[in-house]
Every structure is written in structure tokens, then in C-alpha cells.
Short mmCIF file of C-alpha atoms in Angstrom, two decimals:
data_model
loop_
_atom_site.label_atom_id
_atom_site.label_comp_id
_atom_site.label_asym_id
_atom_site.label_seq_id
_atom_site.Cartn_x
_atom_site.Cartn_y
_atom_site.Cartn_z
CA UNK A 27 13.81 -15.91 10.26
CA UNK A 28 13.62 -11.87 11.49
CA UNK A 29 10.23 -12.89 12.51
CA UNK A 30 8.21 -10.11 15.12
CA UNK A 31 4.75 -11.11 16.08
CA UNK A 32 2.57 -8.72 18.01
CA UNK A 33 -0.71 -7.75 19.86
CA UNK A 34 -3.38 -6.04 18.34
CA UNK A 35 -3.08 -2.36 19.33
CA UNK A 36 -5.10 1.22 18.56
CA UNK A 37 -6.27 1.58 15.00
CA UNK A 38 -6.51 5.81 13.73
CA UNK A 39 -7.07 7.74 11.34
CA UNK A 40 -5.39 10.24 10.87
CA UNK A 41 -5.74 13.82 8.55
CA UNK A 42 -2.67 15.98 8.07
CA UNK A 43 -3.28 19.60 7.64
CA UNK A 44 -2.28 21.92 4.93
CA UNK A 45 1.64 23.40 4.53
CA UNK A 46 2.92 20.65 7.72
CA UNK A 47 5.97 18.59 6.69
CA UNK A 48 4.93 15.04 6.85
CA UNK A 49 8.11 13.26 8.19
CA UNK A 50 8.01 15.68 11.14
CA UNK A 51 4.61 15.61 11.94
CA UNK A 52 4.43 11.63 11.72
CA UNK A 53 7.58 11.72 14.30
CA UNK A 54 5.30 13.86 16.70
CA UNK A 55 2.28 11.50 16.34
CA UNK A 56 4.03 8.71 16.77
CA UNK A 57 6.29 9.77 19.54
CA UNK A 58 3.24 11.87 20.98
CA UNK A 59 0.72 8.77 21.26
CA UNK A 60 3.35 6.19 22.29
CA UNK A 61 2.79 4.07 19.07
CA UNK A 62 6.13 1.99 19.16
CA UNK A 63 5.34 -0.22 16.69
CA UNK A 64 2.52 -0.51 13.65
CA UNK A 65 1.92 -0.51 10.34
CA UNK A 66 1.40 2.88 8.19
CA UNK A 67 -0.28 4.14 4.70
CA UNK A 68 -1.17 7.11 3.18
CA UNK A 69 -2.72 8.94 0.37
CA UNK A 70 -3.32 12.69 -0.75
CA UNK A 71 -1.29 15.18 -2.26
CA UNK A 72 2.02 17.54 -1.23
CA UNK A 73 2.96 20.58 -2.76
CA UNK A 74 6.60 19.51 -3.03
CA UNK A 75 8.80 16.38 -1.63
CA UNK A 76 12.55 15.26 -0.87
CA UNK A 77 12.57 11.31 -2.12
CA UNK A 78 15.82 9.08 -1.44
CA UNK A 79 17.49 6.38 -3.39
CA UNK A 80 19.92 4.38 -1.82
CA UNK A 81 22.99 3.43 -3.64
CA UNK A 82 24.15 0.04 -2.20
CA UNK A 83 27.65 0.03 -3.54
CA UNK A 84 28.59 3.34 -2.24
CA UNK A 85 26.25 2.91 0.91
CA UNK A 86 25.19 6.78 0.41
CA UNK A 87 21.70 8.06 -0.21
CA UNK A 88 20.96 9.97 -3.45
CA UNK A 89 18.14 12.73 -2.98
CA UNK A 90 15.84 14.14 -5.59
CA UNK A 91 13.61 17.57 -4.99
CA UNK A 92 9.97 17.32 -6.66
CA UNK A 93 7.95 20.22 -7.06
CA UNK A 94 4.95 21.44 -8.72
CA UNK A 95 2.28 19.80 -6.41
CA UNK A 96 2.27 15.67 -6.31
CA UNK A 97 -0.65 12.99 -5.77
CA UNK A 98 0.32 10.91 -2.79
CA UNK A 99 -0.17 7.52 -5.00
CA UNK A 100 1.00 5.35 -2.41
CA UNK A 101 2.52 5.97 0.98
CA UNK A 102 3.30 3.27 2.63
CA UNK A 103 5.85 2.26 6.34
CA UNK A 104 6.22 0.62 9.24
CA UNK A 105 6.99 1.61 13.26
CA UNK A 106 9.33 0.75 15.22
CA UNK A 107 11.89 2.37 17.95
CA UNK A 108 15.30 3.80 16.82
CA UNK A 109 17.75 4.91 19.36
CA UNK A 110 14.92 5.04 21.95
CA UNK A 111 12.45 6.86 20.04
CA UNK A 112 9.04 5.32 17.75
CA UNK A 113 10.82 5.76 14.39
CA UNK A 114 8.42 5.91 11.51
CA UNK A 115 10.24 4.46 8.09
CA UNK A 116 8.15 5.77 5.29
CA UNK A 117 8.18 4.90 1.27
CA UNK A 118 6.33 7.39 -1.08
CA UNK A 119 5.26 6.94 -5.08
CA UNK A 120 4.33 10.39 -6.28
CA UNK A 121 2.53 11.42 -9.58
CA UNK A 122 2.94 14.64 -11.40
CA UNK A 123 -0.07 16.48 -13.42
CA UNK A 124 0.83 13.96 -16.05
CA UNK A 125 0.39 11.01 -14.05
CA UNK A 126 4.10 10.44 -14.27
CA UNK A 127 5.25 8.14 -10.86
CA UNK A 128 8.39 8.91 -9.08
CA UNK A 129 8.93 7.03 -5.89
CA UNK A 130 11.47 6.20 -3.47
CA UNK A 131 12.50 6.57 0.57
CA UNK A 132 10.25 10.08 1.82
CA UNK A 133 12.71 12.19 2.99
CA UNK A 134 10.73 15.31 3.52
CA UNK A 135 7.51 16.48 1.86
CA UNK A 136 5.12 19.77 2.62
CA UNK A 137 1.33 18.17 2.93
CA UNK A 138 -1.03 19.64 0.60
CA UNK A 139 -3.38 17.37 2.15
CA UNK A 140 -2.43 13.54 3.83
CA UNK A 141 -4.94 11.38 5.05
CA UNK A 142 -3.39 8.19 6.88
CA UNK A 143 -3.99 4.71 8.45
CA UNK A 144 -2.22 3.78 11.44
CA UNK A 145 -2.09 0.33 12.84
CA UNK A 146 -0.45 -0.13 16.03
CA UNK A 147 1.46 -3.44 17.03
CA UNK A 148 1.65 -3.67 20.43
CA UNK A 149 3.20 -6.89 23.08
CA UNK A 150 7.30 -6.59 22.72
CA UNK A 151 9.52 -3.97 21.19
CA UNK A 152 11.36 -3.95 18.04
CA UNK A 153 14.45 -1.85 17.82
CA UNK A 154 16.69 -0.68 14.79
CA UNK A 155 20.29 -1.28 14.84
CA UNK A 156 23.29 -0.46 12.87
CA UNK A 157 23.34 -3.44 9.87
CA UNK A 158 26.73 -4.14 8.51
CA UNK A 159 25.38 -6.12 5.53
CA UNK A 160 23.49 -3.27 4.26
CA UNK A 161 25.01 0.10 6.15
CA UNK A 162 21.50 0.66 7.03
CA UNK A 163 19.51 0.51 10.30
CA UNK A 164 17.75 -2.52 11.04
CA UNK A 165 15.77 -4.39 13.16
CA UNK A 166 17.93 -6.91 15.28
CA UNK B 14 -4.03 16.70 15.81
CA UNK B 15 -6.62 15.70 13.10
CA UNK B 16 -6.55 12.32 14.99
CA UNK B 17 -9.12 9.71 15.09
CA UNK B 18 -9.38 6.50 16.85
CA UNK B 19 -11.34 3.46 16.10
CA UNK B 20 -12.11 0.07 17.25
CA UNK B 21 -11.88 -3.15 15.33
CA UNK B 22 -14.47 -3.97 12.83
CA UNK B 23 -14.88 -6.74 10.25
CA UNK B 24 -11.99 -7.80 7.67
CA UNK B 25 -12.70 -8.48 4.22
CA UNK B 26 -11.25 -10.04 1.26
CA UNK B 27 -13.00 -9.15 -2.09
CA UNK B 28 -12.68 -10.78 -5.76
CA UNK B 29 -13.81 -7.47 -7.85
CA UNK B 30 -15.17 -9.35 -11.05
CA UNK B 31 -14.13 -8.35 -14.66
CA UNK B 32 -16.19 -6.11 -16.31
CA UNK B 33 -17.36 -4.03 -13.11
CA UNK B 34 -16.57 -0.39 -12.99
CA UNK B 35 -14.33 -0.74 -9.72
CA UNK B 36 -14.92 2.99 -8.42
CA UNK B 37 -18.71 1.93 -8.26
CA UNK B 38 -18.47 -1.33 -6.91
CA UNK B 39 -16.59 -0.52 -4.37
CA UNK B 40 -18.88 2.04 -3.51
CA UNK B 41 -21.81 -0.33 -3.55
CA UNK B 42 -20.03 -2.82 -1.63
CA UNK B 43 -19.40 -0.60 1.87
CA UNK B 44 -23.09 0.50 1.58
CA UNK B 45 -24.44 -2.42 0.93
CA UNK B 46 -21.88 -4.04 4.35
CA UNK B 47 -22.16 -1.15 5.80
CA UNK B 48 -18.81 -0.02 5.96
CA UNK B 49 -18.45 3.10 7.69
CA UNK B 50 -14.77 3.98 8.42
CA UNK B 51 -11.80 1.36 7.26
CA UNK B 52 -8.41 0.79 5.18
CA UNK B 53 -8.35 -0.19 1.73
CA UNK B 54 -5.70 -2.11 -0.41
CA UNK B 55 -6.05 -3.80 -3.54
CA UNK B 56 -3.54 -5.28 -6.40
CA UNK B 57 -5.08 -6.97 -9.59
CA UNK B 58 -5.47 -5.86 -13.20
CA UNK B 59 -7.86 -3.05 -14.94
CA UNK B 60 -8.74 -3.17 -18.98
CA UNK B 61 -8.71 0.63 -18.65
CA UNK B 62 -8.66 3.70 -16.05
CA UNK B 63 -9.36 7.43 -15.49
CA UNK B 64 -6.90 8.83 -12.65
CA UNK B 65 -6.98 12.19 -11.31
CA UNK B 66 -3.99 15.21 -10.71
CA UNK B 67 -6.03 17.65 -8.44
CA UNK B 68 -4.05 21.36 -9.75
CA UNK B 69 -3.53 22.43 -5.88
CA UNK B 70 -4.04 26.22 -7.98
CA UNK B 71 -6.37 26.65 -9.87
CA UNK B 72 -8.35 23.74 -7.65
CA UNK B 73 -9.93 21.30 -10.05
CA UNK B 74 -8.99 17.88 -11.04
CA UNK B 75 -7.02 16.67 -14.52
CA UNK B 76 -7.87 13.92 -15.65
CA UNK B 77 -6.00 11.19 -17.70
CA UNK B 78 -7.53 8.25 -19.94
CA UNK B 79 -5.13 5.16 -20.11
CA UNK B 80 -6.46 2.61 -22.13
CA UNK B 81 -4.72 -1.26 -23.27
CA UNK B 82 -4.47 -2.97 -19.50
CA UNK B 83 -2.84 -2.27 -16.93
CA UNK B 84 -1.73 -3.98 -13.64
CA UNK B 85 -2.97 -2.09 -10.76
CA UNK B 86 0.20 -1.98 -8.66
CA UNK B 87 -0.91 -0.43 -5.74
CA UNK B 88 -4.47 0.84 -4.68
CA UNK B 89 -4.75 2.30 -1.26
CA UNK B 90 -7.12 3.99 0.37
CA UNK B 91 -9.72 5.03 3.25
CA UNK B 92 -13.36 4.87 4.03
CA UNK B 93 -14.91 7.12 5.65
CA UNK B 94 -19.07 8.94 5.80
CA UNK B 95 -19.79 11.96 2.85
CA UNK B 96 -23.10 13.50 2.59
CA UNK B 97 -24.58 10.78 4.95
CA UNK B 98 -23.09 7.42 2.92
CA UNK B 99 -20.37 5.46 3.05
CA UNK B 100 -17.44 6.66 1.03
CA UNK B 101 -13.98 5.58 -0.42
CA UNK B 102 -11.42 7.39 -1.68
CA UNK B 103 -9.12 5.55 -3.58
CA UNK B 104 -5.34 6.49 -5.06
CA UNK B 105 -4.07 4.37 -7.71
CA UNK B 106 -0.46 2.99 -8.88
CA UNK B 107 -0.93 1.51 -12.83
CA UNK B 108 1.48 0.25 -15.28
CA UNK B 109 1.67 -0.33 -18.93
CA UNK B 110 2.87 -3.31 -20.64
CA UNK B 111 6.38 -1.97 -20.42
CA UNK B 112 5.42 -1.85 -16.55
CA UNK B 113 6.15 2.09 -16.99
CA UNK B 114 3.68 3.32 -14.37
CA UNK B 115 0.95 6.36 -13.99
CA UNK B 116 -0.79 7.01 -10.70
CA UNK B 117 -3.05 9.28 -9.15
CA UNK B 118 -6.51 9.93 -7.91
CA UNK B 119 -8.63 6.89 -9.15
CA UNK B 120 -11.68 8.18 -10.77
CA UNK B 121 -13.09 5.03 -12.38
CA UNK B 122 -11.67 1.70 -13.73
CA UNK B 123 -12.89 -0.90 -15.81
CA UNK B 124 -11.71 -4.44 -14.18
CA UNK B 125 -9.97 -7.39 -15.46
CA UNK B 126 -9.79 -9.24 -12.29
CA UNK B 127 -9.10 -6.74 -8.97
CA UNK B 128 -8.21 -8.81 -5.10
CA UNK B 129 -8.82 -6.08 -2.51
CA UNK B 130 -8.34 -6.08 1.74
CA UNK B 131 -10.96 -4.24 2.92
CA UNK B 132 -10.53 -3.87 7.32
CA UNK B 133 -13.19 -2.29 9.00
CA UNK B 134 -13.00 0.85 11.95
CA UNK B 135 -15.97 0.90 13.91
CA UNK B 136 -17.03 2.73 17.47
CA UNK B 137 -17.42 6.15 15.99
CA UNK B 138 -18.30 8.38 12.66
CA UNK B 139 -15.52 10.32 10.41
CA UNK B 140 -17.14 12.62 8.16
CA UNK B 141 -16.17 14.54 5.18
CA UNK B 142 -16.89 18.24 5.51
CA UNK B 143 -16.09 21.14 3.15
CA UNK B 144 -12.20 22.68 3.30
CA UNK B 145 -11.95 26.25 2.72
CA UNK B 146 -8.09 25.24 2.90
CA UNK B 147 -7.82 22.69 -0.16
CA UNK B 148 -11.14 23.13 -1.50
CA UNK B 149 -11.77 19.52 -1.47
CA UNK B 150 -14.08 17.17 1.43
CA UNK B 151 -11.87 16.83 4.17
CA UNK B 152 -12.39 14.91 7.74
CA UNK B 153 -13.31 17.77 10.09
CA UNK C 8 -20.69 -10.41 -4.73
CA UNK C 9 -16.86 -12.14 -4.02
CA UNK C 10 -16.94 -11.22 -0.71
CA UNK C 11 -15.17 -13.05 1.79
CA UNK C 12 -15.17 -12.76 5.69
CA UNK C 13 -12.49 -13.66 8.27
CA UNK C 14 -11.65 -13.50 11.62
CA UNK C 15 -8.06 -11.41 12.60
CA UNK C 16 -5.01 -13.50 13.26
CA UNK C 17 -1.84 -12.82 14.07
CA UNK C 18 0.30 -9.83 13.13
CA UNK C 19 4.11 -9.87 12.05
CA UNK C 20 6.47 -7.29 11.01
CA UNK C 21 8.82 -9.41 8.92
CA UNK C 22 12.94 -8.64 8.28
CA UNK C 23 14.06 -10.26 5.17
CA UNK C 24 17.87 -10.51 4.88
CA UNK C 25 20.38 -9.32 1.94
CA UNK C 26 20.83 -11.86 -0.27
CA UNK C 27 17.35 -13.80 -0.38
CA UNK C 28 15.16 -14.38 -2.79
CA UNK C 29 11.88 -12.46 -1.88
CA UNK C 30 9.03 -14.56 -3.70
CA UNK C 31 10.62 -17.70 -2.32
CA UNK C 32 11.06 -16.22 1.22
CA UNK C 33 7.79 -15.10 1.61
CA UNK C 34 6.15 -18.62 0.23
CA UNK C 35 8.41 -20.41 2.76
CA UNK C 36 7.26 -17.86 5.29
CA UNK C 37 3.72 -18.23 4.87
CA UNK C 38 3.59 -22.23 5.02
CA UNK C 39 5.78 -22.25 8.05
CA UNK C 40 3.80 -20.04 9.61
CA UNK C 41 0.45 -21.59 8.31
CA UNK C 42 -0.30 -17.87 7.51
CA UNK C 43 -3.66 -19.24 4.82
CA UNK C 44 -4.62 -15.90 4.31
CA UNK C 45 -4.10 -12.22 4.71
CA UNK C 46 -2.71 -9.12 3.53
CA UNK C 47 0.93 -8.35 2.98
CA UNK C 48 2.73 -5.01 2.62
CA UNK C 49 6.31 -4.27 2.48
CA UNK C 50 8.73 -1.51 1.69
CA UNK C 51 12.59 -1.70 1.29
CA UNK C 52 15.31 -1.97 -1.73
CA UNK C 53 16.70 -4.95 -3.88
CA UNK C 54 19.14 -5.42 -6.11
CA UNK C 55 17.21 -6.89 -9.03
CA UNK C 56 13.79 -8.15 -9.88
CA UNK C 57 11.35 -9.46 -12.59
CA UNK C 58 8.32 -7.70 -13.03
CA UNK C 59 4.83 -8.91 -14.73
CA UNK C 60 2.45 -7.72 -16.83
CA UNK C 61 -0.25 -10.15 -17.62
CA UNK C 62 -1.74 -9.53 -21.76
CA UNK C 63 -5.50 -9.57 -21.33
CA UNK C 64 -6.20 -10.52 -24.71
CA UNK C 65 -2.91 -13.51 -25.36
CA UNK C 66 -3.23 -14.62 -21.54
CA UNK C 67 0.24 -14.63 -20.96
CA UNK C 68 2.57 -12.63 -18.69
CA UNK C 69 5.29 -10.04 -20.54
CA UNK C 70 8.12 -10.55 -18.17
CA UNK C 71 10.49 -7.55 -17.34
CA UNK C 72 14.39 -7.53 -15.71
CA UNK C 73 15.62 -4.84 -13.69
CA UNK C 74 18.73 -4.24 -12.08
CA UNK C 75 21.21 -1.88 -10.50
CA UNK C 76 19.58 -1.63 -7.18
CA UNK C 77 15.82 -0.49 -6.75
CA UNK C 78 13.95 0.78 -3.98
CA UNK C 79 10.79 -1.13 -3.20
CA UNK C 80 8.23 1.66 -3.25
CA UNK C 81 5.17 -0.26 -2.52
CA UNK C 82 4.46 -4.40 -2.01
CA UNK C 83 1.25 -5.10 -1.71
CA UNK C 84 -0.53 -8.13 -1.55
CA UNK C 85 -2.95 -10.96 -0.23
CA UNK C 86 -2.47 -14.16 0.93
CA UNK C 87 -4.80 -16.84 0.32
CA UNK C 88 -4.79 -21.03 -0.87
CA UNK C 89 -3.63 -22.29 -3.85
CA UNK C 90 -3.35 -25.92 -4.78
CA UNK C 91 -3.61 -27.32 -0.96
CA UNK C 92 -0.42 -24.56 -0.30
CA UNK C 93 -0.42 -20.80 1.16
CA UNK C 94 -0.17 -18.54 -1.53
CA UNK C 95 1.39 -15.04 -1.36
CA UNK C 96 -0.11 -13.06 -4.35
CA UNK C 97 1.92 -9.87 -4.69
CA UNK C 98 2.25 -6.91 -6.76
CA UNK C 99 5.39 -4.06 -6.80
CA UNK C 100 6.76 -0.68 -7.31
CA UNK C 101 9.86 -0.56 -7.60
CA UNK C 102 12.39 2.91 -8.36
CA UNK C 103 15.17 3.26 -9.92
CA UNK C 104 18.24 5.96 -9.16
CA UNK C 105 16.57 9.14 -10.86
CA UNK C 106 13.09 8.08 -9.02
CA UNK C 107 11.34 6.80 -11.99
CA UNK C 108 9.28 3.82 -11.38
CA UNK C 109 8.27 0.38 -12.71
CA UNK C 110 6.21 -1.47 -11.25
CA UNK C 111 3.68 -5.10 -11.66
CA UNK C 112 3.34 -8.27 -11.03
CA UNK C 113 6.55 -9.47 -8.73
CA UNK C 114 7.92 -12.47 -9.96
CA UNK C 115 11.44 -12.92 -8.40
CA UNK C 116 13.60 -10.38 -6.75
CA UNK C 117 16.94 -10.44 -4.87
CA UNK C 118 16.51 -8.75 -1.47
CA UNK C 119 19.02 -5.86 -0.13
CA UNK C 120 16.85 -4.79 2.85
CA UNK C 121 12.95 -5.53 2.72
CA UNK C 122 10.55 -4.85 5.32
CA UNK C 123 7.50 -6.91 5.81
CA UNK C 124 4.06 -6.02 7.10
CA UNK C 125 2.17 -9.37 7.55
CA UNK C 126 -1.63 -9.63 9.02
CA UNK C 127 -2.96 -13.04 9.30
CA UNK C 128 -6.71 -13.58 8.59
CA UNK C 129 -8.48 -16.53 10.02
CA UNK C 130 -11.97 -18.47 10.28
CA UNK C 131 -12.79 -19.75 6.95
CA UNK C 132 -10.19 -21.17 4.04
CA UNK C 133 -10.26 -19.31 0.22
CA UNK C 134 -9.00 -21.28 -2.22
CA UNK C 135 -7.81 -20.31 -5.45
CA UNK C 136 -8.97 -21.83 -8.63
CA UNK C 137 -8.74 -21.62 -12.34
CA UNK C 138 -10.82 -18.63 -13.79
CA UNK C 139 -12.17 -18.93 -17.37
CA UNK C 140 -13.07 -15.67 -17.64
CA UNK C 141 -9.60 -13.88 -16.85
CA UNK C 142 -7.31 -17.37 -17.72
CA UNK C 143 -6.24 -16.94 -14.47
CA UNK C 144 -6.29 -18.59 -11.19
CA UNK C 145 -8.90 -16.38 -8.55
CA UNK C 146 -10.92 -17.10 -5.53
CA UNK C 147 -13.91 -18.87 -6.78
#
């Protein structure tokens, strides 16, 4: 089984301010602090967001703009390393002013306001690695 | 960085039973424990709910009725201290009998049967304050 | 009040490979494990699924299929004991192409890629049993 068992680490949380884009600035707190490996969720709102769909014939992603100010409904990832960095992979389900949902891989996003719980895994390292099954990056 | 770190409280699981208004019993339940600062999840079923789009504009909330049950996909969240209590804010994933879903700010919700994970962050306080940025209660 | 307290156990991040069944992996992954309860998150894609929606009133679940390939938006769950076994309970997002989401009560679904979160609670056992007031089967 691809089974990784840790050590408790740090526990944070964590509020993202107004107009940063969320990828980037979980990249820099995650690469920043040193937290390799860890759990994530989220909730707020953005004021728009890039979400991804991965098409697993044709092994390419699919990308869809949103705009018009979201809910964050659900944001939720893990942490690992990829290519020597703390790699943060991060799925999104967004709601519209209808309460529509739209969801997918985050790609980018501009924070209206995030508010997130990190949960750090700490004891060995788990690194991504080209998958030929999928085409994706996985861990080992 | 709007960063805060915690040490490791109490974990939790909860059986929300039917007929409670979950927005209040969850409230009750970190006052009455004492739960200052912590991560919320939850799955389970609601007979009805009233989510929330906040208009990042004109700065108020919309709100949406949806009546006839609904599975509560996801419901994630944070606790944290408002005006001197223990406080949760709550986003919620529901969906329809066609399992269409509608998400957003989860304002109240009548259960049907609701399992949450409630972990606890302990070792300092997180307040809400007043945003002149979003208008809403932000951690300062 | 339902509320039940444990001590923290282990911590897993979890890789579940193409082709598995995810409902059956995961229940073979908890009782190897002895994981007896807990909380569960996940995010990745598959390439079909059945989705539940339980009627309140008839007490039975409205099954839905879904196929083409999906992203896995949000998993969330508990884990917890039902008849003398360790029981994954787990509810799903799940996207389609154009983003729009479905989401319930996961019954089956054939992984692509699928990313587990998996924190073990410890210290006391909770049991699930039948409910009369929901016709379902809950922590007593």
C-alpha cells in the first residue's frame, strides 16, 4: 500500500489578506516555515479563480476562469516536496451568488479573504515523482 | 504573514442529533468545552439550510433557503474567540436529491443526523477584530 | 450531548493507485491498520463513482452514476466501529469537465489518482448502532 506515516508537527492558523493570490502565497508559507509535509483546508471567499480539470485520456489539464466574487466552500490539500521544494496540492469547490458549486484542481485564485488550517506531518519525507499510470506527479 | 501557531488540544468526535439547529449547537458545544481555537469538519445530512454569498461590493450577505434534505457534503471550518466567546465559522457543501450541489456561508441548518471532527488549538488566543478591508470580523 | 473524546494516534498521508476501488481500499486500509477511528480527507480524480442521497422521509438511499473522469473536490469523513469492523464513513464532491459539481454520499468509485489524509484517534472505542430516529446506523 502507498502508505506514509508521520510525527505530529506545528499546527497554524493561518489568515490570507485581501487581493494576494492564494497558490503563491501558500508556496511562500510553506516553503518559508519549512512545512514539508501536512495536511491543509480552507474557507472564505476570492474575487476570481483559475480551477483545473484533468482529462485522463488526453493527459492535459482543462482550465476554467470564474469571476464575480466566489465563497471558498471547501478548500482542501495536502504537503509534500516536489523537485526539492514543500509543494502544496490544493482542491477548491466554489459557490457563486446563487449558491451554484464549481470545483476542481485551484490553479490560481485572488483572496478576497482565506482563512486556513495547517497541519504539519513531520518524521520522513515524501516526494512527488513523475507517474506513468496517470501522467501526473506522485508520491513514490 | 497573518500566521498563527498553536499547540495540541483535545480531539472530538460529535453525533449532532436530528432536530437541532446545527449553527447553534455547535456554538453551544465549544462554549460549553471550552473550545477556543480549532479545525472543524463534518459530513451528515440536514432537513433544510440557509447558506450565505457575502456580495464582496456592496458588502452584505445573500442569503438562500434550500428546503427537502440535503446531504451535507462537506462542512469545514475554524474556531476561533469574537466579542469574548468562542466562535465558529462554518462553510457548507449541500446537495439535492439529484446530488446537484449549493454551498456557501452556513447560516443555520436544521439536522437530520450531522458526524463532525472537532480538533482543538490551544497555548494562545485568535481573535476576531473589525476589517476595514472586507468589512467582515477578521483575525487581527 | 454526543460528544466523544479521544486521544491522537497516528497520522498517514495515503496514495491510492489507478485502478482501485476507493470504498473497498479504504475499508481494507483501515482494518489493516486497526485505524478504529478518526477523520479522513482526501482530494484527487476518478474515473467513475456512485453517489448517495439518503430520502429522509422513505429511508432509503437514491443512488447516482457518474462517469467520464471526475475530479475529487472534497472527501471527507470519519472513521469509527461498525459491527465489530472499522468503518470509514465518507461523503464526496466530485466535478465534472465544465466544473460543475455533484456531490453525496460515496458509495463506490474507481480511483485515477486519490490522495489520502488519514488521522488516527485513539483511547476509547465508538461503535455504531442502529438509529430509530434517522433509520440509520449512528454512534449511540
Amino acid at each position: 500500500m502507498g502508505l506514509y506515516e508521520f510525527s505530529q508537527g506545528r499546527r497554524f492558523l493561518v489568515r490570507v489578506p485581501r487581493g494576494e493570490e492564494l497558490v503563491a502565497y501558500i508556496d511562500r508559507l510553506v516553503n518559508e516555515q519549512g512545512i514539508a509535509q501536512g495536511f491543509i483546508s480552507g474557507i472564505g471567499a476570492v474575487a476570481e479563480a483559475t480551477i483545473g480539470f484533468y482529462d485522463q485520456k488526453t493527459r492535459d489539464y482543462h482550465e476554467r476562469e470564474l469571476t464575480g466574487g466566489l465563497e471558498i466552500v471547501s478548500l482542501l490539500g495536502n504537503i509534500s516536496r516536489r523537485e526539492g521544494r514543500c509543494h502544496a496540492h490544493l482542491h477548491v469547490g466554489l459557490a457563486d451568488h446563487s449558491g451554484a458549486m464549481y470545483g476542481g484542481h485551484l490553479g490560481r485564485a485572488v483572496v478576497f479573504l482565506t482563512e486556513l488550517v495547517v497541519v504539519e506531518f513531520t518524521g520522513r519525507e515524501l516526494e512527488r515523482v513523475p507517474d506513468e499510470a496517470t501522467g501526473l506527479v506522485c508520491w513514490r
